[in-house]
Short mmCIF file of C-alpha atoms in Angstrom, two decimals:
data_model
loop_
_atom_site.label_atom_id
_atom_site.label_comp_id
_atom_site.label_asym_id
_atom_site.label_seq_id
_atom_site.Cartn_x
_atom_site.Cartn_y
_atom_site.Cartn_z
CA MET A 240 11.95 32.06 33.56
CA VAL A 241 8.42 30.77 34.27
CA LYS A 242 8.11 27.54 36.21
CA ASN A 243 4.82 25.63 36.63
CA LEU A 244 3.68 22.35 38.05
CA LYS A 245 2.28 20.21 35.17
CA PHE A 246 -0.43 17.67 35.99
CA PHE A 247 -0.67 15.98 32.60
CA PRO A 248 2.41 13.74 33.13
CA PHE A 249 0.85 12.44 36.34
CA LEU A 250 -2.22 11.39 34.36
CA VAL A 251 -0.02 9.66 31.80
CA LEU A 252 1.86 7.86 34.55
CA TYR A 253 -1.37 6.81 36.26
CA TYR A 254 -2.75 5.49 32.99
CA HIS A 255 0.38 3.44 32.22
CA PHE A 256 0.50 1.90 35.67
CA TYR A 257 -3.24 1.23 35.71
CA GLU A 258 -3.00 -0.52 32.35
CA GLU A 259 0.06 -2.50 33.38
CA PHE A 260 -0.84 -3.55 36.89
CA SER A 261 -4.61 -3.36 37.39
CA ASN A 262 -5.04 -7.07 36.74
CA LEU A 263 -2.24 -8.15 39.09
CA LYS A 264 -3.27 -9.06 42.61
CA PRO A 265 -1.47 -8.23 44.80
CA ILE A 266 0.96 -5.69 43.27
CA SER A 267 4.48 -6.78 44.04
CA LEU A 268 6.83 -4.75 46.24
CA SER A 269 9.13 -4.15 43.25
CA CYS A 270 6.25 -2.56 41.36
CA VAL A 271 5.53 -0.25 44.27
CA THR A 272 9.21 0.69 44.44
CA GLN A 273 9.30 1.46 40.73
CA LEU A 274 6.20 3.57 41.07
CA LEU A 275 7.66 5.62 43.95
CA ILE A 276 10.90 6.21 42.06
CA LEU A 277 9.10 7.31 38.92
CA VAL A 278 6.76 9.59 40.87
CA SER A 279 9.73 11.20 42.62
CA LEU A 280 11.52 11.78 39.31
CA LEU A 281 8.37 13.13 37.74
CA ILE A 282 7.74 15.57 40.57
CA PHE A 283 11.30 16.84 40.27
CA GLU A 284 11.04 17.29 36.51
CA THR A 285 7.64 18.97 36.56
CA LEU A 286 8.52 21.37 39.38
CA PHE A 287 11.38 22.66 37.28
CA ALA A 288 9.71 22.56 33.86
CA GLU A 289 10.23 25.65 31.75
CA ASN A 290 7.63 27.02 29.34
CA LYS A 291 9.13 28.14 26.05
CA GLU A 292 7.73 30.15 23.17
CA GLU A 293 8.98 30.88 19.68
CA LYS A 294 7.35 33.67 17.65
CA TRP A 295 6.82 34.67 14.05
CA PRO A 296 8.19 38.06 12.87
CA ASN A 297 4.65 39.48 13.18
CA GLY A 298 4.58 38.62 16.89
CA GLN A 299 2.27 35.62 16.58
CA ILE A 300 3.26 32.55 18.56
CA LYS A 301 5.00 29.96 16.35
CA LYS A 302 5.70 27.23 18.94
CA SER A 303 4.70 26.72 22.55
CA TYR A 304 6.05 23.88 24.68
CA SER A 305 7.71 22.91 27.95
CA VAL A 306 11.16 21.49 28.62
CA THR A 307 12.56 19.72 31.65
CA SER A 308 15.65 20.67 33.59
CA ALA A 309 17.53 18.48 31.11
CA ASN A 310 16.15 20.65 28.26
CA LYS A 311 13.92 17.85 26.94
CA LYS A 312 10.42 18.50 25.63
CA SER A 313 7.76 17.25 28.04
CA GLY A 314 4.01 17.71 28.11
CA SER A 315 1.91 19.82 25.78
CA TYR A 316 3.42 20.92 22.47
CA LYS A 317 1.72 23.33 20.05
CA GLU A 318 2.69 24.85 16.72
CA PHE A 319 0.87 27.67 14.95
CA TYR A 320 0.70 29.09 11.46
CA GLU A 321 1.74 32.71 10.95
CA ASN A 322 -1.94 33.66 10.83
CA GLY A 323 -2.40 32.29 14.37
CA GLN A 324 -4.19 29.12 13.30
CA LEU A 325 -3.22 25.99 15.23
CA LYS A 326 -0.95 23.70 13.16
CA ILE A 327 0.11 20.91 15.56
CA ASP A 328 -1.31 19.84 18.92
CA ALA A 329 0.72 17.04 20.48
CA ASN A 330 2.30 15.69 23.64
CA TYR A 331 5.92 14.89 24.43
CA ALA A 332 7.64 12.77 27.06
CA ASN A 333 11.41 12.70 27.41
CA ASN A 334 11.82 14.64 24.16
CA MET A 335 9.78 12.10 22.18
CA LEU A 336 6.23 12.21 20.87
CA ASP A 337 4.05 10.32 23.32
CA GLY A 338 0.25 10.17 23.26
CA PHE A 339 -2.03 12.11 20.93
CA TYR A 340 -0.86 13.99 17.83
CA PHE A 341 -3.09 16.27 15.74
CA GLU A 342 -2.05 18.27 12.70
CA PHE A 343 -4.22 20.84 10.92
CA PHE A 344 -4.31 22.74 7.65
CA ASP A 345 -4.00 26.53 7.81
CA ASP A 346 -7.80 26.82 7.42
CA GLY A 347 -8.34 24.83 10.64
CA LYS A 348 -9.41 21.56 9.04
CA ILE A 349 -7.87 18.36 10.36
CA LYS A 350 -4.92 17.00 8.37
CA GLN A 351 -3.59 14.15 10.50
CA GLU A 352 -4.60 12.32 13.65
CA SER A 353 -2.31 9.75 15.22
CA GLU A 354 -1.03 8.19 18.42
CA PHE A 355 2.56 7.79 19.57
CA SER A 356 4.46 5.94 22.28
CA ASN A 357 8.12 6.66 23.00
CA GLY A 358 8.48 8.45 19.68
CA GLN A 359 6.96 5.65 17.61
CA LYS A 360 3.56 5.37 15.98
CA ASN A 361 1.42 3.22 18.21
CA GLY A 362 -2.30 3.04 17.47
CA LYS A 363 -4.41 4.88 14.90
CA PHE A 364 -2.86 6.90 12.09
CA LYS A 365 -5.35 8.89 9.99
CA ILE A 366 -4.90 11.23 7.03
CA PHE A 367 -7.60 13.74 6.03
CA GLU A 368 -8.23 15.90 2.99
CA LYS A 369 -10.83 18.69 2.98
CA GLY A 370 -12.12 17.37 6.31
CA LEU A 371 -12.68 13.84 4.99
CA LEU A 372 -10.78 10.72 6.02
CA VAL A 373 -8.74 9.41 3.06
CA LYS A 374 -6.38 6.94 4.72
CA GLU A 375 -6.28 5.00 7.98
CA GLU A 376 -3.67 2.66 9.39
CA VAL A 377 -3.00 0.84 12.66
CA TRP A 378 0.54 0.82 14.01
CA LYS A 379 2.15 -1.02 16.89
CA ASP A 380 5.57 -0.05 18.27
CA GLY A 381 6.51 1.71 15.06
CA CYS A 382 5.40 -1.13 12.76
CA LEU A 383 2.45 -0.99 10.37
CA ILE A 384 0.10 -3.88 11.12
CA PHE A 385 -3.05 -3.00 9.15
CA THR A 386 -4.27 -0.59 6.50
CA PHE A 387 -7.98 0.02 6.14
CA PRO A 388 -8.80 -0.75 2.49
CA LYS A 389 -11.56 1.85 2.14
CA THR A 390 -12.83 4.85 4.07
CA PRO A 391 -16.47 5.17 5.21
CA GLU A 392 -16.97 8.08 2.82
CA GLU A 393 -15.65 6.03 -0.09
CA ILE A 394 -17.91 3.10 0.81
CA ARG A 395 -21.02 5.28 1.11
CA GLY A 396 -20.30 6.95 -2.20
CA THR A 397 -19.65 3.70 -4.06
CA ILE A 398 -22.78 2.00 -2.71
CA LEU A 399 -24.83 4.97 -3.91
CA SER A 400 -23.18 4.78 -7.32
CA ILE A 401 -23.81 1.02 -7.62
CA ALA A 402 -27.55 1.72 -7.77
CA LYS A 403 -26.89 3.77 -10.92
CA LEU A 404 -24.92 1.05 -12.73
CA LYS A 405 -26.40 -0.30 -15.92
CA THR A 406 -27.81 -3.84 -15.77
CA GLU A 407 -27.06 -5.75 -18.95
CA PHE A 408 -29.25 -8.70 -19.94
CA ILE A 409 -27.43 -11.21 -22.13
CA GLY A 410 -28.07 -14.61 -23.70
CA LEU A 411 -31.14 -16.07 -25.37
CA TRP A 412 -34.38 -17.32 -23.90
CA PRO A 413 -34.87 -21.11 -24.16
CA LYS A 414 -36.70 -22.01 -27.40
CA ASP A 415 -39.92 -23.04 -25.68
CA PHE A 416 -39.95 -20.15 -23.17
CA ASN A 417 -42.96 -17.83 -23.27
CA THR A 418 -41.33 -14.37 -23.16
CA GLU A 419 -44.54 -12.86 -21.80
CA ARG A 420 -43.48 -14.35 -18.47
CA PHE A 421 -40.61 -11.86 -18.43
CA THR A 422 -42.75 -9.07 -17.03
CA LYS A 423 -41.67 -5.62 -15.95
CA ALA A 424 -41.84 -6.84 -12.35
CA VAL A 425 -39.44 -9.72 -13.13
CA GLU A 426 -37.06 -7.35 -14.89
CA GLU A 427 -37.07 -4.87 -11.99
CA ASP A 428 -36.61 -7.65 -9.44
CA ASN A 429 -33.53 -8.88 -11.33
CA ILE A 430 -32.07 -5.39 -11.45
CA ALA A 431 -32.68 -4.87 -7.72
CA GLY A 432 -31.26 -8.30 -6.87
CA LEU A 433 -28.11 -7.66 -8.88
CA THR A 434 -27.68 -4.25 -7.26
CA LYS A 435 -27.73 -5.77 -3.78
CA LEU A 436 -25.33 -8.55 -4.86
CA ARG A 437 -22.95 -5.97 -6.29
CA GLU A 438 -22.90 -4.09 -2.99
CA TYR A 439 -21.75 -7.13 -1.03
CA ARG A 440 -19.15 -8.08 -3.62
CA TYR A 441 -17.77 -4.54 -3.64
CA LEU A 442 -17.43 -4.58 0.15
CA CYS A 443 -15.49 -7.84 -0.04
CA ARG A 444 -13.20 -6.49 -2.81
CA LEU A 445 -14.56 -8.80 -5.51
CA PRO A 446 -15.44 -7.85 -9.12
CA TYR A 447 -18.97 -6.48 -9.13
CA ASP A 448 -19.67 -3.83 -11.74
CA ASP A 449 -19.47 -6.06 -14.82
CA ILE A 450 -21.79 -8.85 -13.63
CA LYS A 451 -24.61 -9.45 -16.10
CA ILE A 452 -28.04 -11.10 -16.04
CA ASN A 453 -28.45 -14.19 -18.23
CA ARG A 454 -31.93 -14.64 -19.73
CA ASP A 455 -31.50 -18.41 -19.77
CA TYR A 456 -30.88 -18.40 -16.02
CA ILE A 457 -33.99 -16.31 -15.40
CA ALA A 458 -36.13 -18.74 -17.40
CA HIS A 459 -34.89 -21.81 -15.53
CA ASN A 460 -35.30 -20.10 -12.16
CA LEU A 461 -38.84 -18.99 -12.97
CA ASP A 462 -39.60 -22.68 -13.51
CA ALA A 463 -37.56 -23.60 -10.42
CA THR A 464 -39.81 -21.50 -8.18
CA ILE A 465 -42.89 -23.22 -9.67
CA VAL A 466 -41.36 -26.62 -8.85
CA LEU A 467 -40.50 -25.58 -5.31
CA LYS A 468 -43.92 -24.11 -4.66
CA LYS A 469 -45.55 -27.31 -5.88
CA ILE A 470 -43.33 -29.32 -3.52
CA GLY A 471 -43.97 -26.89 -0.66
CA GLY A 472 -40.31 -26.62 0.31
CA ILE A 473 -36.81 -26.21 -1.06
CA THR A 474 -34.39 -28.81 -2.36
CA HIS A 475 -31.66 -28.61 -4.96
CA TYR A 476 -32.51 -32.04 -6.36
CA PRO A 477 -36.32 -32.44 -6.42
CA THR A 478 -38.38 -35.24 -7.90
CA ASN A 479 -41.21 -34.31 -10.21
CA PRO A 480 -44.25 -33.42 -8.06
CA GLY A 481 -46.64 -33.93 -10.97
CA LEU A 482 -45.71 -31.06 -13.28
CA PRO A 483 -45.27 -31.29 -17.07
CA GLU A 484 -41.93 -32.95 -17.74
CA ASP A 485 -40.49 -30.08 -19.81
CA LEU A 486 -41.30 -27.57 -17.10
CA PHE A 487 -39.87 -29.83 -14.40
CA LYS A 488 -36.60 -30.42 -16.29
CA SER A 489 -36.19 -26.68 -16.86
CA GLY A 490 -36.89 -26.01 -13.19
CA TYR A 491 -34.47 -28.74 -12.14
CA LYS A 492 -31.66 -26.94 -13.96
CA GLY A 493 -32.50 -23.92 -11.86
CA THR A 494 -32.78 -25.65 -8.47
CA SER A 495 -29.53 -27.59 -9.00
CA SER A 496 -27.51 -24.49 -9.97
CA SER A 497 -28.92 -21.84 -7.64
CA ASN A 498 -29.13 -20.47 -4.14
CA LEU A 499 -32.67 -21.21 -2.96
CA CYS A 500 -34.83 -19.47 -0.40
CA TYR A 501 -38.21 -20.05 1.23
CA THR A 502 -40.00 -17.64 3.54
CA TYR A 503 -43.54 -17.27 4.89
CA PHE A 504 -43.98 -13.93 3.15
CA LYS A 505 -43.78 -12.69 -0.41
CA VAL A 506 -40.09 -12.22 -1.00
CA THR A 507 -37.98 -10.11 -3.34
CA SER A 508 -34.53 -10.89 -4.70
CA PRO A 509 -32.72 -8.10 -2.77
CA VAL A 510 -34.14 -9.47 0.48
CA THR A 511 -32.95 -12.96 -0.40
CA ILE A 512 -29.42 -11.65 -1.02
CA ASP A 513 -29.36 -10.34 2.55
CA MET A 514 -30.57 -13.75 3.73
CA TYR A 515 -27.95 -15.63 1.68
CA MET A 516 -25.20 -13.41 3.07
CA ASP A 517 -26.39 -13.94 6.66
CA ASP A 518 -26.48 -17.74 6.28
CA SER A 519 -26.11 -18.20 10.05
CA ASP A 520 -29.06 -20.41 10.96
CA ALA A 521 -28.47 -23.92 12.29
CA THR A 522 -28.94 -25.48 8.85
CA ASN A 523 -26.44 -23.29 7.01
CA ILE A 524 -23.81 -22.04 9.45
CA SER A 525 -21.52 -25.05 9.05
CA ARG A 526 -20.90 -24.16 5.39
CA VAL A 527 -22.22 -20.62 4.82
CA GLY A 528 -22.61 -21.95 1.31
CA HIS A 529 -25.07 -19.37 0.03
CA ARG A 530 -22.71 -16.62 1.15
CA ARG A 531 -19.73 -18.25 -0.51
CA TRP A 532 -21.59 -18.62 -3.81
CA CYS A 533 -22.57 -14.93 -3.68
CA LEU A 534 -18.88 -14.13 -3.16
CA SER A 535 -17.57 -16.58 -5.74
CA PRO A 536 -14.54 -15.08 -7.55
CA THR A 537 -15.58 -16.78 -10.81
CA MET A 538 -19.10 -15.33 -10.96
CA LYS A 539 -19.77 -13.10 -13.95
CA THR A 540 -23.43 -13.83 -14.77
CA THR A 541 -26.49 -14.66 -12.71
CA GLY A 542 -30.29 -14.56 -12.84
CA PHE A 543 -33.12 -14.24 -10.30
CA ALA A 544 -36.71 -15.39 -9.89
CA THR A 545 -39.28 -15.24 -7.10
CA LEU A 546 -42.74 -16.70 -6.61
CA ASP A 547 -44.55 -15.77 -3.40
CA GLY A 548 -42.18 -16.98 -0.64
CA PHE A 549 -39.88 -18.97 -2.96
CA ALA A 550 -36.78 -17.56 -4.63
CA ALA A 551 -33.83 -18.74 -6.71
CA MET A 552 -30.55 -17.02 -7.63
CA TRP A 553 -28.34 -18.72 -10.22
CA SER A 554 -25.04 -19.05 -8.41
CA ILE A 555 -22.88 -21.75 -10.01
CA ASN A 556 -21.11 -19.74 -12.68
CA LEU A 557 -17.50 -20.08 -13.82
CA ASP A 558 -17.49 -17.43 -16.54
CA ARG A 559 -14.93 -15.18 -14.87
CA THR A 560 -11.31 -16.17 -15.43
CA ASP A 561 -9.67 -12.80 -14.74
CA PHE A 562 -10.59 -12.57 -11.06
CA PRO A 563 -8.10 -11.02 -8.60
CA GLU A 564 -5.85 -13.31 -6.60
CA LEU A 565 -6.98 -12.26 -3.13
CA GLU A 566 -5.31 -13.65 -0.02
CA THR A 567 -8.67 -14.09 1.67
CA ILE A 568 -12.35 -13.31 1.24
CA CYS A 569 -13.66 -12.07 4.58
CA PHE A 570 -17.18 -11.39 5.76
CA PRO A 571 -17.73 -9.04 7.42
CA ALA A 572 -15.22 -7.36 5.15
CA LYS A 573 -11.84 -6.22 6.42
CA GLY A 574 -11.74 -2.60 7.50
CA TYR A 575 -14.86 -0.46 7.60
CA MET A 576 -18.15 -2.35 7.32
CA PRO A 577 -21.60 -0.70 7.07
CA ILE A 578 -24.11 -1.92 9.64
CA SER A 579 -26.69 -2.00 6.83
CA HIS A 580 -24.93 -5.09 5.46
CA PHE A 581 -24.17 -7.12 8.60
CA LYS A 582 -26.19 -8.31 11.58
CA SER A 583 -24.76 -8.59 15.07
CA ASN A 584 -25.62 -12.29 15.36
CA SER A 585 -24.27 -13.30 11.94
CA ALA A 586 -21.39 -15.74 11.60
CA TRP A 587 -17.99 -14.47 10.46
CA SER A 588 -16.11 -16.24 7.68
CA VAL A 589 -12.64 -16.17 6.13
CA SER A 590 -12.06 -18.10 2.90
CA LEU A 591 -8.41 -18.81 2.08
CA ASN A 592 -7.08 -18.73 -1.46
CA PRO A 593 -6.33 -22.43 -2.17
CA LYS A 594 -3.58 -21.43 -4.60
CA ARG A 595 -1.66 -19.82 -1.76
CA TYR A 596 -2.60 -21.74 1.36
CA LYS A 597 -2.88 -25.33 2.38
CA GLU A 598 -6.16 -26.81 3.47
CA PRO A 599 -6.65 -25.67 7.07
CA ALA A 600 -6.98 -28.31 9.79
CA LYS A 601 -9.73 -28.02 12.40
CA SER A 602 -7.47 -29.29 15.17
CA VAL A 603 -4.82 -26.63 14.54
CA VAL A 604 -6.55 -23.43 13.47
CA LYS A 605 -7.24 -21.03 16.32
CA VAL A 606 -9.39 -17.92 15.98
CA LYS A 607 -9.43 -15.08 18.48
CA ILE A 608 -11.48 -11.91 18.28
CA TYR A 609 -11.20 -8.82 20.44
CA LEU A 610 -13.29 -5.73 21.02
CA VAL A 611 -10.89 -2.83 20.63
CA ASN A 612 -11.50 -0.10 23.19
CA LYS A 613 -8.89 2.62 22.86
CA ASN A 614 -5.64 0.73 23.50
CA LEU A 615 -7.28 -2.08 25.46
CA ASN A 616 -8.47 -5.29 23.81
CA GLU A 617 -11.26 -7.35 25.36
CA GLU A 618 -11.25 -10.93 24.10
CA ILE A 619 -14.69 -12.18 23.04
CA ASN A 620 -15.74 -15.79 23.40
CA ILE A 621 -16.29 -17.74 20.18
CA PHE A 622 -19.10 -20.23 20.76
CA TYR A 623 -19.08 -21.79 17.29
CA GLN A 624 -16.21 -22.58 14.93
CA ASN A 625 -15.92 -24.81 11.88
CA ILE A 626 -13.74 -25.30 8.83
CA GLU A 627 -15.41 -26.25 5.56
CA THR A 628 -13.02 -27.22 2.75
CA SER A 629 -15.24 -28.28 -0.16
CA TYR A 630 -15.60 -26.15 -3.27
CA ILE A 631 -18.50 -23.76 -2.72
CA GLY A 632 -17.51 -20.69 -4.68
CA ILE A 633 -14.10 -21.02 -3.04
CA ASN A 634 -12.52 -23.74 -0.89
CA ASN A 635 -11.16 -23.61 2.63
CA CYS A 636 -13.56 -21.51 4.66
CA ILE A 637 -12.99 -20.75 8.35
CA ILE A 638 -16.34 -20.03 10.01
CA PHE A 639 -16.77 -18.64 13.51
CA GLN A 640 -19.52 -17.00 15.52
CA PRO A 641 -18.54 -14.73 18.42
CA GLU A 642 -20.70 -13.84 21.39
CA LYS A 643 -21.73 -10.28 22.23
CA ILE A 644 -20.83 -8.74 18.89
CA LEU A 645 -22.56 -5.40 18.39
CA ALA A 646 -22.60 -4.17 14.81
CA LYS A 647 -23.03 -0.54 15.79
CA PRO A 648 -21.20 2.59 14.64
CA MET A 649 -17.61 2.97 15.94
CA SER A 650 -17.43 -0.58 17.32
CA ARG A 651 -14.04 -1.98 16.27
CA TYR A 652 -12.90 -5.60 16.40
CA PHE A 653 -9.51 -7.24 15.93
CA VAL A 654 -9.31 -10.79 14.53
CA SER A 655 -6.27 -13.06 14.83
CA ILE A 656 -6.12 -16.47 13.12
CA THR A 657 -3.22 -18.87 13.65
CA GLY A 658 -2.52 -22.45 12.59
CA ILE A 659 -2.54 -21.71 8.85
CA LYS A 660 0.21 -22.80 6.45
CA ASP A 661 0.99 -21.48 3.00
CA ILE A 662 1.70 -23.78 0.05
CA LYS A 663 5.39 -23.82 1.06
CA ASN A 664 4.37 -25.18 4.47
CA LYS A 665 5.30 -21.94 6.23
CA ASP A 666 3.25 -20.84 9.24
CA VAL A 667 1.04 -17.83 8.56
CA LYS A 668 -0.86 -15.60 10.96
CA PHE A 669 -3.81 -13.56 9.71
CA GLU A 670 -4.67 -10.38 11.60
CA TYR A 671 -7.18 -7.74 10.58
CA TYR A 672 -9.60 -5.14 11.90
CA VAL A 673 -13.31 -4.64 11.32
CA GLU A 674 -14.97 -1.39 12.33
CA PHE A 675 -18.72 -0.91 11.84
CA PHE A 676 -20.22 2.37 10.81
#
């Protein structure tokens, strides 16, 4: 019988006590007593740990692990395929899975990665196929608390495929519209603008692939940009700055039904979509209205136009009646979020489905956000919060802007929102993760 002193349990013990007591000053006498007792027990168990091996008929090791004097698995645990390839690499404590757990296919590729505590899933749970992540969950004390809707590979692949989607132009030009104004550049700008819009809607789990471009909307927005340039600024409800009345009325339809943008450089529609989705400047953060129109569940048609630094995107559209009944529309989106589509200093927003939830009250709703670092959560200060309940694509939007957010790969955040009631007046807590990649 081989007996060895195992150091891994001491590291586990140190970690647990550091996590539990590092913020307590001073540590109480009872804590010190508990620590001494546990250390004594651990020393006894590890001094008399027994290494065990089970073998395949061909002599290859099948299982390798250690047991305590009470014949309970403790410490490193490994299983192997008959060909010698590692199958399971895990850790046990008191005969229960505790800590990391890795499982592999017989070709060496990862199959499962998870974390356990006292025999229960506690932390990440990942499933892989052919080396690619296909499913990820977060567990706490054996209970599933969040499932990532999409994997990074799925998101990358879909965004690439969105660029290949057909753009359908529908509807008729207004009777007095000169179709020569619909140049190749205008057509390409509309296609590029719709592509970018589709990307954001896909990320937020909204219908995206069947959105079409309406020629009537393009015509009115081409006139809208002329009106805005003549004014020298943007407004949804302009007065005629001296343009022909027919042109002004056509442009007014565009300005009053569209997201508008003005920059000091020649702008394109895809760039304006990024700006609408950011919507975090002092003028717009209280409503994030441009963002909410871009993410409107009822949108099925749109149209774009630009003129130098002025741009318009037709956004008030109620053509879609078959939209999904989502609990919330979150931005950044729940789960994995590409850094190409979110800036570190952008506001976060959660729009509640008004058919399922009551109008949230500013005095009651509390938002907390944490940076997730392994099993430790660092709460991040929220320096701006507002609730906007008017109909802008969807009602009941909770808006918050955290400090020190870094939208960089592998940065994960946990959001908890309380003070919400469903339509039956029952308290509801929303919790979700966002991880940038």
